[in-house]
PDB file of C-alpha atoms in Angstrom:
ATOM      1  CA  MET A1176       0.099   0.100   0.108  1.00  0.00           C
ATOM      2  CA  PRO A1177       1.543   3.191  -0.968  1.00  0.00           C
ATOM      3  CA  THR A1178       2.209   5.445   1.878  1.00  0.00           C
ATOM      4  CA  LEU A1179       1.863   9.789   0.760  1.00  0.00           C
ATOM      5  CA  LYS A1180       3.526  12.315   2.310  1.00  0.00           C
ATOM      6  CA  ILE A1181       1.563  15.417   2.374  1.00  0.00           C
ATOM      7  CA  THR A1182       3.172  19.358   3.064  1.00  0.00           C
ATOM      8  CA  ALA A1183       1.335  22.705   2.602  1.00  0.00           C
ATOM      9  CA  LYS A1184       3.175  25.763   3.476  1.00  0.00           C
ATOM     10  CA  VAL A1185       2.125  29.218   2.255  1.00  0.00           C
ATOM     11  CA  ARG A1186       4.693  32.897   2.816  1.00  0.00           C
ATOM     12  CA  ASN A1187       3.456  36.025   2.055  1.00  0.00           C
ATOM     13  CA  ASP A1188       6.630  37.658   1.361  1.00  0.00           C
ATOM     14  CA  THR A1189       5.376  41.318   2.038  1.00  0.00           C
ATOM     15  CA  SER A1190       4.269  41.015   5.659  1.00  0.00           C
ATOM     16  CA  ASN A1191       6.287  37.484   6.795  1.00  0.00           C
ATOM     17  CA  TYR A1192       3.430  35.899   7.360  1.00  0.00           C
ATOM     18  CA  GLU A1193       4.093  32.195   7.516  1.00  0.00           C
ATOM     19  CA  ARG A1194       1.318  29.364   7.499  1.00  0.00           C
ATOM     20  CA  GLY A1195       2.348  25.867   7.387  1.00  0.00           C
ATOM     21  CA  VAL A1196       1.257  22.317   8.026  1.00  0.00           C
ATOM     22  CA  ALA A1197       3.587  19.790   9.356  1.00  0.00           C
ATOM     23  CA  ALA A1198       4.093  16.996   6.627  1.00  0.00           C
ATOM     24  CA  ALA A1199       1.194  14.547   6.737  1.00  0.00           C
ATOM     25  CA  THR A1200       1.773  10.816   6.189  1.00  0.00           C
ATOM     26  CA  VAL A1201      -1.250   8.776   4.802  1.00  0.00           C
ATOM     27  CA  THR A1202      -1.612   5.265   4.247  1.00  0.00           C
ATOM     28  CA  THR A1203      -3.345   4.162   1.329  1.00  0.00           C
ATOM     29  CA  THR A1204      -5.677   1.065   1.503  1.00  0.00           C
ATOM     30  CA  GLY A1205      -5.408   0.079  -2.444  1.00  0.00           C
ATOM     31  CA  ALA A1206      -2.955  -0.090  -4.544  1.00  0.00           C
ATOM     32  CA  HIS A1207      -3.453   1.474  -7.597  1.00  0.00           C
ATOM     33  CA  VAL A1208      -2.168   4.798  -8.424  1.00  0.00           C
ATOM     34  CA  GLN A1209      -3.297   6.115 -12.177  1.00  0.00           C
ATOM     35  CA  VAL A1210      -0.384   8.708 -13.884  1.00  0.00           C
ATOM     36  CA  LEU A1211      -1.594  11.250 -17.065  1.00  0.00           C
ATOM     37  CA  ARG A1212       0.127  13.388 -18.504  1.00  0.00           C
ATOM     38  CA  ASN A1213      -2.386  15.429 -21.012  1.00  0.00           C
ATOM     39  CA  THR A1214      -2.235  18.385 -23.352  1.00  0.00           C
ATOM     40  CA  ILE A1215      -5.649  20.140 -21.929  1.00  0.00           C
ATOM     41  CA  GLY A1216      -7.554  22.300 -24.619  1.00  0.00           C
ATOM     42  CA  THR A1217      -9.974  24.830 -24.789  1.00  0.00           C
ATOM     43  CA  THR A1218     -12.684  22.856 -24.762  1.00  0.00           C
ATOM     44  CA  GLU A1219     -13.699  20.718 -21.982  1.00  0.00           C
ATOM     45  CA  GLU A1220     -12.083  17.388 -21.311  1.00  0.00           C
ATOM     46  CA  THR A1221     -12.962  14.780 -19.185  1.00  0.00           C
ATOM     47  CA  ILE A1222     -10.396  12.304 -17.498  1.00  0.00           C
ATOM     48  CA  ALA A1223     -12.109   8.895 -15.796  1.00  0.00           C
ATOM     49  CA  ILE A1224     -10.398   8.157 -13.175  1.00  0.00           C
ATOM     50  CA  ALA A1225      -9.322   4.236 -14.060  1.00  0.00           C
ATOM     51  CA  GLY A1226     -11.941   2.207 -12.801  1.00  0.00           C
ATOM     52  CA  ASP A1227      -9.121  -0.508 -11.145  1.00  0.00           C
ATOM     53  CA  ILE A1228      -9.560   2.906  -8.813  1.00  0.00           C
ATOM     54  CA  THR A1229     -13.387   3.409  -8.747  1.00  0.00           C
ATOM     55  CA  GLY A1230     -13.985  -0.068  -8.636  1.00  0.00           C
ATOM     56  CA  GLY A1231     -11.592  -0.873  -5.700  1.00  0.00           C
ATOM     57  CA  GLN A1232     -11.468   1.755  -2.421  1.00  0.00           C
ATOM     58  CA  GLY A1233     -12.289   4.907  -4.438  1.00  0.00           C
ATOM     59  CA  PRO A1234      -9.797   7.820  -5.753  1.00  0.00           C
ATOM     60  CA  GLY A1235      -8.150   8.929  -2.161  1.00  0.00           C
ATOM     61  CA  TYR A1236      -5.530  11.742  -3.575  1.00  0.00           C
ATOM     62  CA  ALA A1237      -5.003  13.819  -6.560  1.00  0.00           C
ATOM     63  CA  PHE A1238      -2.374  16.062  -7.252  1.00  0.00           C
ATOM     64  CA  ILE A1239      -2.636  18.288 -10.612  1.00  0.00           C
ATOM     65  CA  TYR A1240       0.102  20.213 -12.411  1.00  0.00           C
ATOM     66  CA  ASN A1241      -0.478  22.983 -14.345  1.00  0.00           C
ATOM     67  CA  ALA A1242       3.370  22.202 -16.661  1.00  0.00           C
ATOM     68  CA  ASP A1243       1.811  24.881 -19.129  1.00  0.00           C
ATOM     69  CA  ALA A1244       4.927  28.431 -18.811  1.00  0.00           C
ATOM     70  CA  THR A1245       2.102  30.729 -19.697  1.00  0.00           C
ATOM     71  CA  ASN A1246      -1.771  29.937 -19.736  1.00  0.00           C
ATOM     72  CA  TYR A1247      -3.956  28.904 -17.062  1.00  0.00           C
ATOM     73  CA  VAL A1248      -6.461  26.059 -16.180  1.00  0.00           C
ATOM     74  CA  GLN A1249      -9.362  25.161 -14.675  1.00  0.00           C
ATOM     75  CA  VAL A1250     -10.620  21.540 -12.501  1.00  0.00           C
ATOM     76  CA  GLY A1251     -13.946  20.965 -11.550  1.00  0.00           C
ATOM     77  CA  ILE A1252     -15.684  17.440 -10.510  1.00  0.00           C
ATOM     78  CA  ALA A1253     -18.780  18.163 -13.131  1.00  0.00           C
ATOM     79  CA  THR A1254     -18.885  19.795 -16.611  1.00  0.00           C
ATOM     80  CA  GLY A1255     -18.880  23.339 -16.952  1.00  0.00           C
ATOM     81  CA  ALA A1256     -18.889  23.673 -12.278  1.00  0.00           C
ATOM     82  CA  TYR A1257     -14.825  24.759 -12.400  1.00  0.00           C
ATOM     83  CA  PHE A1258     -13.957  24.982  -8.447  1.00  0.00           C
ATOM     84  CA  MET A1259     -10.544  25.143  -9.247  1.00  0.00           C
ATOM     85  CA  ARG A1260      -7.927  27.005 -11.127  1.00  0.00           C
ATOM     86  CA  LEU A1261      -4.023  26.666 -11.376  1.00  0.00           C
ATOM     87  CA  LYS A1262      -1.699  28.917 -13.133  1.00  0.00           C
ATOM     88  CA  ALA A1263       1.123  27.943 -15.420  1.00  0.00           C
ATOM     89  CA  GLY A1264       3.448  26.477 -12.929  1.00  0.00           C
ATOM     90  CA  GLU A1265       0.954  25.468 -10.166  1.00  0.00           C
ATOM     91  CA  SER A1266       0.043  22.743  -8.750  1.00  0.00           C
ATOM     92  CA  ALA A1267      -2.548  21.370  -5.991  1.00  0.00           C
ATOM     93  CA  THR A1268      -2.927  18.177  -3.864  1.00  0.00           C
ATOM     94  CA  LEU A1269      -6.870  17.513  -2.730  1.00  0.00           C
ATOM     95  CA  PRO A1270      -8.599  14.787  -0.958  1.00  0.00           C
ATOM     96  CA  LEU A1271     -11.045  13.145  -3.570  1.00  0.00           C
ATOM     97  CA  ASP A1272     -14.638  12.125  -2.282  1.00  0.00           C
ATOM     98  CA  SER A1273     -15.033   8.071  -2.623  1.00  0.00           C
ATOM     99  CA  ALA A1274     -18.070   8.995  -5.554  1.00  0.00           C
ATOM    100  CA  ILE A1275     -15.458  10.990  -7.941  1.00  0.00           C
ATOM    101  CA  SER A1276     -14.872   9.553 -11.210  1.00  0.00           C
ATOM    102  CA  THR A1277     -14.443  11.939 -14.019  1.00  0.00           C
ATOM    103  CA  LEU A1278     -12.273  15.618 -13.247  1.00  0.00           C
ATOM    104  CA  TYR A1279     -12.895  17.411 -15.361  1.00  0.00           C
ATOM    105  CA  LEU A1280     -10.429  20.083 -17.693  1.00  0.00           C
ATOM    106  CA  LYS A1281     -10.298  23.032 -20.313  1.00  0.00           C
ATOM    107  CA  ALA A1282      -7.262  25.460 -20.988  1.00  0.00           C
ATOM    108  CA  ASN A1283      -7.985  29.176 -20.661  1.00  0.00           C
ATOM    109  CA  THR A1284      -6.329  30.256 -24.164  1.00  0.00           C
ATOM    110  CA  ALA A1285      -4.102  27.825 -24.919  1.00  0.00           C
ATOM    111  CA  ALA A1286      -3.732  24.052 -24.931  1.00  0.00           C
ATOM    112  CA  CYS A1287      -2.027  23.287 -21.614  1.00  0.00           C
ATOM    113  CA  ASP A1288       0.024  20.075 -20.677  1.00  0.00           C
ATOM    114  CA  VAL A1289      -1.246  19.284 -17.140  1.00  0.00           C
ATOM    115  CA  GLU A1290       0.190  16.493 -15.246  1.00  0.00           C
ATOM    116  CA  VAL A1291      -2.274  14.276 -12.654  1.00  0.00           C
ATOM    117  CA  TRP A1292      -1.865  11.473 -10.520  1.00  0.00           C
ATOM    118  CA  ILE A1293      -5.069   9.650  -8.044  1.00  0.00           C
ATOM    119  CA  TRP A1294      -3.985   7.822  -5.709  1.00  0.00           C
ATOM    120  CA  GLU A1295      -6.744   4.561  -4.486  1.00  0.00           C
ATOM    121  CA  ARG A1296      -8.122   5.386  -1.234  1.00  0.00           C
TER     122      ARG A1296
END
């Protein structure tokens, strides 16, 4: 079973305010991981979570990285309902509800290379 180490830290260089969370270690019960590197266009595209994951324990964590140098990509869990915008070079790690079976992505003005990792719960 994979053990994930998740670290989060935010620092405002203007005010010197910093908030960090000690690295959380999460051991998943499922052994499957899905890794994709897709070019996401300006028309909504879907990423189906692999059957090994949805048919097993369900999705647990997703790591999404926008590898583009210029454009942002929007991320959602329903068509047209984007809850996240990743600017060029940004990434996000988020816990997923086990009922989620598809991610919806759309680039802003030009296609973006996006890396998506999904671990089984």
